[in-house]
XYZ file of C-alpha atoms in Angstrom:
779
model
C 42.246 189.657 38.100
C 38.433 189.477 39.656
C 36.890 192.104 41.757
C 36.494 189.205 44.277
C 40.145 188.112 44.247
C 41.374 191.684 44.493
C 39.019 192.449 47.595
C 40.392 189.166 49.561
C 43.868 190.352 48.665
C 43.240 193.568 49.845
C 41.724 192.161 53.169
C 44.936 190.214 53.638
C 47.109 193.576 53.839
C 47.762 195.409 57.095
C 45.906 198.762 58.638
C 49.077 200.547 57.807
C 49.454 199.112 54.256
C 46.218 199.646 53.519
C 46.054 203.094 54.763
C 49.354 204.232 52.709
C 47.475 202.868 49.698
C 44.126 204.733 50.013
C 43.157 207.491 47.715
C 43.574 210.849 48.840
C 46.277 210.493 51.303
C 49.885 211.542 51.171
C 52.147 209.018 52.244
C 55.368 210.597 52.187
C 58.384 209.697 54.456
C 57.800 209.077 57.974
C 60.576 209.808 60.844
C 61.472 206.898 63.067
C 59.431 206.451 66.209
C 56.048 207.616 64.320
C 53.308 205.239 62.775
C 55.517 202.115 61.829
C 58.071 202.081 64.736
C 55.310 202.939 67.360
C 52.897 200.176 65.978
C 55.833 198.224 66.013
C 56.559 198.946 69.374
C 53.234 198.589 70.778
C 52.877 194.973 69.280
C 56.224 193.973 70.301
C 56.441 195.390 73.898
C 58.132 192.462 75.422
C 61.246 192.990 73.058
C 62.076 196.353 74.163
C 62.047 195.149 77.680
C 66.211 194.748 78.093
C 66.193 198.466 78.227
C 63.243 198.922 80.407
C 63.239 199.244 84.574
C 61.059 195.828 84.617
C 64.649 193.882 84.345
C 65.625 195.239 87.746
C 68.737 196.748 86.399
C 70.048 193.329 85.208
C 73.385 193.316 83.245
C 73.507 193.500 79.615
C 73.304 190.045 77.839
C 76.356 188.473 76.477
C 74.940 188.347 72.686
C 78.220 186.250 71.963
C 76.234 183.354 73.173
C 73.476 183.818 70.566
C 73.714 181.352 67.789
C 71.928 182.496 64.658
C 69.522 179.848 63.417
C 68.940 179.429 59.640
C 66.170 181.345 57.882
C 65.542 179.819 54.638
C 64.356 182.360 51.417
C 60.724 181.469 50.400
C 60.053 179.236 47.433
C 57.365 179.623 44.814
C 53.836 179.752 46.549
C 51.014 177.702 45.677
C 48.604 180.522 45.968
C 50.957 182.747 43.566
C 53.068 185.747 44.002
C 49.890 187.855 45.606
C 52.044 190.964 46.218
C 53.399 190.945 42.731
C 49.359 190.684 41.713
C 48.503 193.504 43.584
C 51.492 195.590 42.698
C 54.085 194.356 40.474
C 57.091 192.078 40.275
C 60.217 193.776 42.545
C 63.039 194.925 40.633
C 65.967 192.919 42.358
C 68.621 195.943 41.957
C 66.065 198.872 43.490
C 65.330 196.445 46.377
C 69.316 196.106 46.780
C 69.562 199.717 46.954
C 66.657 200.369 49.212
C 67.993 197.348 51.780
C 71.652 198.978 51.801
C 70.123 202.474 52.427
C 68.131 200.965 55.430
C 71.423 199.084 56.600
C 73.442 202.517 56.691
C 70.494 204.590 58.563
C 72.111 205.322 61.820
C 68.612 205.707 63.501
C 67.849 202.142 62.492
C 70.885 200.853 64.000
C 70.120 202.817 67.291
C 66.713 201.362 67.333
C 68.049 197.940 66.478
C 70.206 198.461 69.917
C 67.108 199.310 71.592
C 65.384 196.075 70.596
C 68.396 194.012 71.763
C 70.556 193.864 68.553
C 73.952 195.248 69.190
C 76.118 196.016 66.319
C 77.389 192.152 65.742
C 73.879 190.802 65.915
C 72.272 193.962 63.921
C 74.999 192.889 61.154
C 74.252 189.326 60.831
C 70.492 189.806 60.835
C 70.839 192.226 58.172
C 72.992 190.160 55.764
C 70.548 187.173 56.343
C 67.124 189.651 55.854
C 68.899 190.935 52.673
C 69.492 187.183 51.276
C 65.820 186.473 52.348
C 64.373 189.172 50.473
C 66.630 188.917 47.180
C 66.639 184.955 47.217
C 62.939 184.327 48.144
C 60.602 183.465 44.899
C 57.712 184.790 46.500
C 57.652 187.298 49.414
C 54.715 187.795 52.009
C 52.170 190.138 50.551
C 52.808 192.948 53.441
C 56.493 193.005 52.798
C 56.372 192.844 48.852
C 53.786 195.940 49.025
C 55.777 198.029 51.353
C 59.507 197.143 49.354
C 57.010 198.383 46.240
C 56.068 201.353 47.986
C 59.600 202.554 49.213
C 60.907 201.925 45.435
C 58.033 204.584 44.178
C 58.668 206.882 47.197
C 55.223 206.137 48.529
C 56.911 204.670 51.686
C 59.884 205.448 53.887
C 62.774 203.073 54.101
C 62.060 202.869 57.940
C 58.873 201.041 57.331
C 60.978 197.957 57.046
C 62.198 197.793 60.525
C 59.061 195.616 61.598
C 59.882 193.322 58.731
C 63.288 193.487 59.930
C 62.732 192.486 63.523
C 60.405 189.832 62.630
C 63.181 188.099 60.795
C 65.829 188.915 63.336
C 63.422 187.299 66.026
C 63.395 183.850 63.861
C 67.288 184.267 63.780
C 67.727 185.056 67.515
C 64.347 183.700 69.034
C 65.672 184.890 72.699
C 65.092 188.519 71.570
C 61.313 187.687 71.447
C 61.229 186.331 75.132
C 63.991 188.344 77.133
C 61.486 189.080 79.766
C 60.380 185.718 79.948
C 63.968 184.153 80.036
C 64.767 186.826 82.708
C 62.013 185.413 85.152
C 62.669 181.619 84.505
C 66.334 182.232 85.349
C 65.793 184.625 88.158
C 67.979 182.853 91.110
C 67.692 185.375 93.851
C 65.199 183.432 95.899
C 66.458 180.140 96.332
C 64.526 179.496 99.770
C 61.153 179.941 98.072
C 62.077 176.674 95.754
C 61.697 174.650 98.932
C 58.094 175.080 100.430
C 57.901 171.788 102.434
C 60.963 172.860 104.200
C 59.565 176.192 104.751
C 56.487 174.702 106.903
C 59.123 173.347 109.351
C 60.552 175.239 112.322
C 64.016 173.787 111.896
C 66.706 174.104 114.448
C 70.082 174.864 112.960
C 73.126 173.657 114.983
C 76.588 174.290 113.442
C 79.595 172.040 114.791
C 82.409 174.010 113.637
C 86.165 172.593 114.193
C 89.260 171.485 112.461
C 89.701 167.774 111.624
C 89.839 165.367 114.221
C 87.849 167.382 116.651
C 84.918 165.419 117.094
C 82.398 167.715 115.438
C 80.992 164.794 112.981
C 80.837 162.253 116.050
C 78.622 164.571 117.938
C 76.169 165.271 115.055
C 76.095 161.460 114.547
C 75.083 160.771 118.159
C 71.991 163.202 117.531
C 71.387 161.191 114.500
C 71.307 157.736 116.010
C 69.374 158.819 119.071
C 66.320 160.145 116.636
C 63.453 158.516 115.405
C 64.442 159.135 111.929
C 67.226 160.919 110.361
C 69.349 161.451 107.146
C 72.991 161.755 106.785
C 74.122 163.775 103.902
C 78.152 163.125 103.001
C 80.437 164.492 100.043
C 81.594 160.890 99.215
C 80.226 157.413 99.067
C 82.807 156.343 101.230
C 81.436 158.475 104.186
C 77.875 157.530 103.279
C 78.815 153.653 103.374
C 80.581 154.354 106.757
C 77.711 155.964 108.444
C 75.501 153.223 107.042
C 77.409 150.488 108.676
C 78.293 152.384 112.023
C 74.252 152.979 112.167
C 73.118 149.349 111.406
C 75.887 147.822 113.565
C 74.579 150.308 116.457
C 71.219 148.713 116.176
C 69.368 151.765 114.429
C 68.171 150.478 110.925
C 69.389 152.489 108.265
C 69.423 152.315 104.514
C 72.234 153.364 102.019
C 71.581 155.666 98.852
C 73.945 156.795 96.416
C 73.990 157.689 92.921
C 75.018 154.167 92.007
C 73.819 152.243 94.841
C 70.567 151.405 96.913
C 70.923 149.037 99.761
C 67.689 148.516 102.223
C 68.489 147.301 105.550
C 65.294 145.589 106.474
C 65.221 141.953 105.307
C 61.551 142.246 104.066
C 62.547 145.454 101.913
C 60.863 148.048 104.212
C 62.350 151.524 103.929
C 64.279 152.342 107.333
C 63.843 155.275 109.092
C 67.445 156.524 108.829
C 69.246 157.004 105.451
C 73.014 157.582 104.715
C 73.533 159.042 101.418
C 75.667 161.193 99.185
C 74.537 164.709 99.335
C 73.318 164.832 95.771
C 70.892 162.062 96.398
C 69.325 163.604 99.506
C 65.450 163.768 99.678
C 64.219 167.265 99.998
C 60.283 166.317 100.472
C 60.666 163.338 102.876
C 60.238 164.514 106.677
C 62.996 163.791 109.211
C 63.512 164.299 113.032
C 67.532 164.797 112.514
C 69.555 165.704 109.427
C 73.475 165.792 109.289
C 75.163 167.732 106.784
C 78.666 166.882 106.501
C 81.558 169.201 105.247
C 79.190 172.088 104.957
C 82.442 173.996 103.978
C 81.503 172.383 100.644
C 78.949 174.659 99.718
C 81.413 177.019 98.137
C 82.685 174.228 95.877
C 82.628 175.765 91.848
C 81.214 172.406 90.777
C 79.310 171.050 93.499
C 78.287 173.540 95.978
C 74.644 173.596 94.722
C 74.366 170.253 96.384
C 75.315 171.506 99.831
C 73.024 174.609 99.162
C 70.006 172.327 98.411
C 70.293 170.360 101.303
C 70.843 173.273 103.473
C 67.993 175.071 102.268
C 65.573 172.253 101.379
C 65.602 169.518 104.334
C 62.554 168.707 106.035
C 63.632 168.116 109.317
C 63.213 169.362 112.972
C 66.946 169.642 113.394
C 69.766 170.044 111.160
C 73.342 169.573 112.318
C 75.827 171.071 110.110
C 79.330 169.894 110.495
C 82.621 171.650 108.816
C 84.962 174.431 108.968
C 84.458 177.657 110.771
C 85.019 179.443 107.587
C 81.271 178.792 106.467
C 79.792 179.936 109.627
C 78.938 183.636 108.629
C 77.463 182.558 105.180
C 75.114 179.655 106.714
C 74.273 182.507 109.186
C 73.209 184.695 106.162
C 71.394 182.165 104.210
C 69.579 181.038 107.573
C 68.524 184.733 108.204
C 66.793 184.911 104.694
C 64.497 181.648 106.010
C 63.991 183.071 109.369
C 66.270 180.468 111.204
C 68.648 181.160 113.916
C 72.151 179.207 113.877
C 73.452 178.049 117.178
C 77.208 177.561 116.704
C 79.264 174.815 119.007
C 83.023 175.044 118.430
C 85.382 172.365 118.374
C 89.317 171.909 119.223
C 91.425 169.313 117.914
C 91.987 166.378 120.219
C 95.297 165.707 119.477
C 98.306 168.005 118.856
C 100.132 168.564 115.316
C 103.299 169.973 114.979
C 105.052 171.350 111.885
C 108.487 170.353 111.701
C 111.533 172.433 111.291
C 113.125 170.151 108.476
C 111.881 168.571 105.473
C 112.110 164.962 104.633
C 114.865 165.754 101.718
C 115.332 162.130 100.857
C 113.212 159.074 100.921
C 115.911 157.390 102.892
C 114.672 159.350 106.033
C 111.223 157.714 105.544
C 109.539 156.277 109.105
C 106.620 153.807 109.408
C 103.425 155.741 109.659
C 104.657 158.293 106.993
C 102.127 159.355 104.199
C 103.636 161.096 101.402
C 101.149 163.342 99.662
C 101.058 163.966 95.694
C 99.020 165.909 93.581
C 99.091 163.811 90.473
C 99.035 160.219 89.673
C 102.366 160.229 87.656
C 104.123 161.668 90.878
C 102.270 158.587 92.887
C 103.584 156.130 90.633
C 107.023 157.683 90.513
C 107.454 157.996 94.363
C 106.186 154.450 94.952
C 108.721 152.958 92.540
C 111.457 154.747 94.484
C 110.135 153.497 97.858
C 110.021 150.140 96.299
C 113.988 150.271 95.479
C 114.642 151.049 99.043
C 113.402 147.684 100.128
C 109.971 149.222 101.571
C 106.349 148.555 100.972
C 103.782 151.162 100.423
C 100.037 151.563 99.935
C 98.721 153.785 97.045
C 95.397 155.909 96.970
C 94.322 158.028 94.717
C 90.821 159.657 93.624
C 90.021 157.333 90.575
C 90.453 154.092 92.277
C 87.577 152.234 93.337
C 86.087 152.371 96.571
C 86.581 149.089 97.564
C 90.351 149.216 96.385
C 90.679 152.276 98.270
C 89.624 150.801 101.491
C 91.913 147.684 100.940
C 95.040 149.875 100.656
C 93.897 151.758 103.826
C 93.316 148.351 105.783
C 96.901 147.317 104.533
C 98.404 150.456 105.597
C 96.760 150.381 108.967
C 97.398 146.669 109.776
C 100.277 146.371 112.173
C 100.825 142.826 111.113
C 101.442 144.136 107.525
C 105.063 144.890 106.318
C 103.541 147.807 104.407
C 104.269 151.087 106.844
C 104.378 153.767 104.002
C 101.281 155.606 102.176
C 101.643 157.478 98.965
C 98.461 159.365 98.305
C 96.800 162.379 96.544
C 94.290 164.370 98.698
C 91.702 161.838 98.227
C 92.997 160.897 102.142
C 91.214 164.327 102.903
C 88.210 162.821 104.077
C 86.415 159.342 104.023
C 89.130 156.975 105.111
C 90.468 156.431 108.931
C 93.904 156.078 108.421
C 96.942 155.557 111.096
C 99.049 158.466 109.905
C 102.006 159.579 112.144
C 103.588 162.224 109.550
C 102.310 164.066 106.580
C 104.763 164.864 103.737
C 104.169 167.186 101.190
C 105.667 166.186 97.945
C 104.536 169.474 96.253
C 102.158 172.353 97.163
C 101.153 173.000 93.959
C 97.775 171.428 92.541
C 95.909 171.813 89.537
C 92.351 173.492 90.249
C 89.545 174.631 87.908
C 88.086 178.193 89.148
C 84.638 179.424 89.154
C 85.100 180.380 85.311
C 85.882 176.957 84.352
C 89.589 177.724 83.616
C 92.586 175.549 84.924
C 94.980 177.013 87.410
C 98.253 175.652 88.949
C 98.407 177.452 92.161
C 99.506 176.640 95.717
C 97.136 174.475 97.916
C 94.936 176.849 100.006
C 94.688 176.979 103.719
C 91.526 175.102 103.946
C 93.267 172.271 101.726
C 96.575 172.350 103.678
C 94.776 172.156 107.111
C 92.503 169.329 105.854
C 95.187 167.152 104.574
C 97.710 167.929 107.456
C 94.609 166.884 109.849
C 94.933 163.327 108.947
C 98.243 162.973 110.875
C 97.830 161.841 114.561
C 94.184 161.170 114.557
C 92.221 160.515 117.762
C 91.413 157.063 116.693
C 94.679 155.886 115.416
C 97.655 154.702 117.158
C 99.830 157.973 116.760
C 98.271 160.460 119.218
C 100.424 163.448 117.954
C 100.844 164.146 114.495
C 103.601 165.897 112.165
C 103.407 167.692 108.839
C 106.318 168.389 106.650
C 107.460 168.662 103.299
C 109.744 166.599 101.076
C 111.821 169.665 99.952
C 113.235 172.506 101.939
C 112.337 175.038 99.728
C 108.479 174.138 100.216
C 108.771 174.241 104.247
C 108.794 177.807 104.316
C 105.873 178.168 102.128
C 103.798 175.295 103.957
C 104.431 177.198 107.430
C 103.025 180.405 105.536
C 99.751 178.668 104.235
C 98.999 176.940 107.427
C 99.395 180.112 109.398
C 97.394 182.016 107.250
C 94.087 182.348 108.433
C 90.959 180.478 106.484
C 88.916 182.910 104.516
C 85.257 183.258 105.309
C 82.969 181.710 102.683
C 81.492 184.529 100.716
C 78.866 182.592 98.575
C 76.874 179.301 97.992
C 76.583 177.391 94.866
C 73.286 176.971 92.773
C 72.385 175.013 89.669
C 69.466 175.191 87.329
C 66.962 172.605 87.961
C 65.751 170.269 85.067
C 62.205 172.172 85.352
C 63.820 175.640 84.777
C 66.059 174.121 81.830
C 62.894 172.696 80.345
C 60.806 175.877 80.915
C 63.790 177.787 78.977
C 63.784 175.258 75.926
C 60.286 175.785 75.907
C 60.971 179.444 74.451
C 64.207 178.472 72.661
C 62.945 174.891 71.244
C 65.760 174.801 68.163
C 68.988 176.066 70.663
C 71.321 173.228 71.769
C 71.304 172.154 75.381
C 74.956 173.336 75.877
C 73.999 176.922 74.378
C 70.814 176.682 76.286
C 72.622 176.480 79.506
C 75.186 179.590 78.740
C 72.385 181.725 77.923
C 70.645 180.619 80.804
C 73.914 181.096 83.187
C 74.170 184.509 81.360
C 70.434 185.755 81.948
C 70.528 184.099 85.525
C 70.470 186.985 88.401
C 71.623 186.003 91.618
C 72.128 188.004 94.634
C 75.570 188.263 96.568
C 75.125 185.273 98.670
C 75.002 183.102 95.876
C 76.974 181.967 92.718
C 76.149 179.896 89.619
C 78.072 176.501 89.819
C 80.540 175.883 86.939
C 78.448 173.793 84.299
C 81.474 172.882 81.907
C 81.249 169.349 82.258
C 77.227 169.431 81.939
C 78.085 171.316 78.330
C 80.788 168.812 77.523
C 78.354 165.859 77.976
C 75.465 167.927 76.117
C 77.828 168.562 73.032
C 79.242 165.032 72.865
C 75.571 163.732 72.470
C 73.761 166.471 71.129
C 73.585 164.552 67.399
C 71.811 161.684 69.111
C 67.926 162.216 69.015
C 66.668 162.291 72.655
C 63.830 164.248 74.662
C 64.896 167.119 76.578
C 64.320 165.525 80.154
C 66.394 162.446 79.065
C 69.017 164.601 77.579
C 69.553 166.398 80.774
C 69.732 163.224 82.741
C 72.294 162.051 80.620
C 74.094 165.370 80.914
C 73.957 165.089 84.758
C 75.565 161.705 84.719
C 79.114 161.698 86.526
C 81.782 161.141 84.350
C 85.555 161.880 83.744
C 85.904 163.602 80.584
C 89.626 162.959 80.732
C 89.057 159.232 80.357
C 88.166 158.740 76.188
C 86.844 155.539 76.992
C 84.298 156.566 79.593
C 83.191 159.387 77.514
C 82.824 157.040 74.398
C 80.516 154.910 76.832
C 78.130 157.805 77.420
C 77.769 158.079 73.761
C 77.239 154.425 73.252
C 74.684 154.377 76.048
C 72.857 157.314 74.474
C 72.829 155.454 71.049
C 71.287 152.651 72.485
C 68.797 154.486 74.682
C 67.672 156.698 71.477
C 67.184 153.289 69.300
C 64.995 152.134 72.396
C 67.422 148.733 72.822
C 68.143 147.882 76.184
C 71.464 147.810 77.572
C 71.628 144.392 78.895
C 74.446 142.220 80.559
C 75.377 140.518 77.690
C 75.978 143.795 75.853
C 78.066 145.203 78.520
C 80.454 142.259 78.432
C 80.926 142.338 74.807
C 81.581 146.183 74.947
C 83.946 145.858 77.691
C 85.563 142.666 76.159
C 84.909 140.463 78.949
C 86.645 138.291 80.585
C 89.340 141.134 81.596
C 92.960 140.136 82.312
C 95.069 141.211 85.448
C 97.135 144.435 84.419
C 100.552 143.613 83.142
C 101.594 147.623 83.314
C 100.402 151.118 84.616
C 98.408 151.312 81.069
C 96.434 148.235 81.635
C 95.713 149.503 85.427
C 94.198 152.896 84.029
C 92.280 150.955 81.504
C 90.780 148.764 84.002
C 89.751 151.794 86.113
C 88.092 153.549 83.265
C 85.989 150.143 82.633
C 85.243 150.223 86.614
C 83.705 153.817 86.022
C 81.694 152.629 83.136
C 80.020 150.007 85.172
C 79.422 152.811 87.727
C 77.918 155.074 84.903
C 75.841 151.944 84.061
C 74.306 151.322 87.685
C 74.033 155.210 87.763
C 71.289 155.217 84.823
C 69.856 151.912 86.302
C 68.013 153.989 88.624
C 67.156 156.730 86.244
C 65.785 154.165 83.622
C 65.171 150.791 85.236
C 63.766 149.450 81.850
C 67.042 150.607 79.411
C 69.232 149.350 82.086
C 67.838 146.128 83.502
C 70.810 144.104 84.658
C 72.259 146.259 87.650
C 72.350 143.157 89.972
C 74.707 141.354 87.269
C 76.651 144.494 86.524
C 77.264 144.884 90.127
C 78.542 141.444 90.539
C 80.733 142.074 87.680
C 81.911 145.107 89.243
C 82.784 143.362 92.154
C 84.924 140.972 90.376
C 86.711 143.868 88.774
C 87.387 145.506 92.072
C 89.073 142.634 93.066
C 91.512 142.576 89.777
C 92.065 146.173 90.447
C 93.146 145.595 93.923
C 95.566 142.557 92.982
C 97.214 145.394 90.532
C 97.605 147.996 92.822
C 98.933 145.521 95.447
C 101.662 145.134 92.857
C 101.654 148.721 91.485
C 105.629 148.536 91.786
C 105.917 145.635 89.749
C 103.455 147.336 86.967
C 105.485 150.386 87.291
C 108.788 148.395 86.910
C 107.088 146.660 83.813
C 106.087 149.921 82.060
C 109.769 151.405 82.904
C 111.535 148.347 81.213
C 109.437 148.493 78.236
C 110.344 152.129 77.690
C 114.125 151.573 78.350
C 114.341 148.642 76.236
C 112.646 150.838 73.226
C 109.484 148.258 72.947
C 107.407 151.075 71.743
C 106.526 149.523 68.584
C 104.883 146.737 70.449
C 101.388 147.148 71.635
C 102.184 147.349 75.285
C 104.978 149.418 74.397
C 102.491 152.134 72.787
C 100.077 151.587 75.982
C 102.788 152.667 78.245
C 103.048 155.836 76.359
C 99.396 156.960 76.267
C 97.959 159.426 79.052
C 97.738 158.005 82.489
C 100.830 155.647 82.257
C 103.868 156.309 84.227
C 106.225 158.995 83.356
C 108.961 159.218 85.597
C 109.254 162.670 87.135
C 112.757 164.923 87.625
C 113.912 164.145 84.252
C 113.930 160.195 84.612
C 112.679 159.541 81.234
C 115.423 157.602 78.692
C 115.761 159.077 75.317
C 115.295 156.726 72.073
C 118.813 156.547 70.999
C 119.637 155.796 74.588
C 117.260 153.144 75.084
C 118.776 151.425 71.568
C 122.392 151.622 73.124
C 120.902 150.190 76.436
C 119.077 147.482 74.463
C 122.511 146.183 72.722
C 124.009 145.795 76.298
C 123.380 142.606 77.806
C 124.146 143.633 81.374
C 122.132 146.869 81.331
C 119.315 144.537 80.096
C 119.520 142.397 82.695
C 119.596 144.831 85.251
C 116.669 146.218 83.718
C 114.679 143.025 83.437
C 115.510 142.494 87.313
C 114.263 145.805 88.541
C 117.617 146.760 89.818
C 118.265 149.698 87.426
C 115.766 152.576 86.623
C 115.722 155.383 83.795
C 116.409 157.708 87.019
C 119.192 155.889 88.157
C 120.682 155.495 84.521
C 120.584 158.869 83.795
C 122.380 159.668 87.131
C 125.108 156.970 86.707
C 125.560 158.670 83.284
C 125.776 162.239 84.457
C 128.527 161.319 87.142
C 130.385 159.021 84.461
C 130.605 162.344 81.852
C 131.244 164.444 85.068
C 134.173 162.353 86.154
C 135.544 161.828 82.257
C 135.320 165.878 82.057
C 137.263 166.069 85.391
C 139.761 163.861 84.411
C 140.230 165.604 81.178
C 140.459 168.826 82.740
C 143.225 167.822 85.001
C 144.961 166.155 82.120
C 144.911 169.711 80.129
C 146.041 171.523 83.509
C 149.013 168.828 83.843
C 150.245 169.358 80.035
C 149.786 173.005 80.298
C 151.933 173.078 83.758
C 154.679 171.001 82.023
C 154.764 173.102 78.923
C 154.801 175.949 80.984
C 158.092 174.433 82.841
C 159.692 173.489 80.167
C 159.857 177.117 78.409
C 160.958 178.329 81.874
C 164.369 175.985 81.610
C 164.689 177.065 77.885
C 164.397 180.665 78.453
C 164.401 181.964 81.454
C 164.629 185.702 80.592
C 161.424 185.286 78.813
C 159.723 184.454 82.086
């Protein structure tokens, strides 16, 4: 090798390696913490911050979230193996021994812990590091020379640690920027996120009281009297209600929801008043008065962040909060951090409500104005069917129904001239609908819920939920001036009274949610990490004080995993993941995937494409499964409209889709109006063993009516039933249900057993009398 090339190679070497090779120097083994480790520490001080005081005493990170990135061994170098030219080719067997010795050093493992490598990460990093060393065809010159020195006892095995950490940071990039990640995910001062709001001297008025106490009415009066205002509600129905009420009162008001924008002015000029869903409120526009409805939802594990954002960020001279008294303390604490005082106005219920001492026990005891509350769609179908058998009509309201259908069912129930006097509903009636209810009847007190950890729980409803639902009975604006509450079953009545008598626990913390900017900055440091994993690491690194919690982001991560393989920019991917979808509906989930694919190809989703995708025109539902499918298609159209306001060019036909959705809403309304017939058809198909047909298969899929309390008919019974003309006729006419059939079967079997028992007893008695006569002494 020429002198010039040798000098060039020498210049590439680190100062430490050059010093080790200088003549007259005794390299010898060096203890941990001296030259190598010390030099590494000074050049990578940010990595050791996890154990320093600069982290503010934050919790240790959950390293199980660290997904290793592959580090591929190096192939042959175009410049040749410089390290081998300067020293010699490495003996792989000797190198393996050196690496094993390095791994077993307790001092090395301890130092790895100081740099954020716990035992699991250390092991993973070492396996990858060893494979990298042994499988690379040409190593970097510095590590090659260091390994050669160690093999010749001219360096200590500990000198591998800097190269090991360099490799570990390629595998786990978060180790190299933990300080930056902690700063980005520091959520301890949310008021500072809204500088515009901090420039206002805001007056906070809390209207506290139970349902039907007039608290929202008084807040809305201030809103209507102001020169400009914004109403923030939890539901589209409530935003629509205020939108209509405001415009009917002569106060021009626009409507803004995730899926809809309506400008009241015929010329398209924005109005001074806006009614919106709470997620859509602007935190930069100035207003005279702002109303935040249902403020107690600031504690909601999934949506609480939207109320926190509105409370801290709205730029208004006056902010009126409406909700339960349980939220007073947390609101007062949050406003103390912004330097604002809270004026509390307490309200009492306008009409009395009574918890009855007797359960309903039977649907035969129903009266006009009754509302049966169920917590599952299947129970709604079952109860509706049983009501219809008794010759009564019922309206049906549950969460997945389109808003137009809910309003139509509410109107039907409220209409004094309509024969429908019974309502069967979920807790969707808790807010957003004006209903003329006399008596609330809880069909069950157990409701599935998702806790803050994203885990499903089956527990009795909370006092807050029970009061919210019970309060719908006997409202001031309805024809029933007094309300009543009871349960379907006697054993639930005691529990209901206990729940209602419990004090509502004060809300302890408000929800927060990482913003798109925070996630983007996080991704800048971790560019190769998936978005779902990025969210996990963000939440793990995040620091919040006792007044806040990070909202559950399982739905966000579900969408992120669903579209992870589709090439999208981070900002677009984030928007797609925030799209509101029901992940329990496969068709809606697959639609999000299709939308993302079209977007990534830069192919607009047109009206014609949507018609083909949904197989329009749609037919009226013939059974419950058909109805569920139509509801899912309605959700997909909602999803299209939601995207149309975020990506106008890619979702260009919003007005045509809205017309399509209105037509579908009418089809669904007709289906719900005839819901008992749909239930009857689904039951008939199962009873007649038509599962082999497409309709029969559909009836068994999730969402189809499943008769509760053991009402299903087994296949052998169905086959036997199909062969009996009378039973088939009764089923077709809707005069016989699976529940009734099974009950008749039980009664018939019981009667047969009793008769058989009586015959046996009579036979035994006669035999005993015969023996007495034939052998009196034996007796």
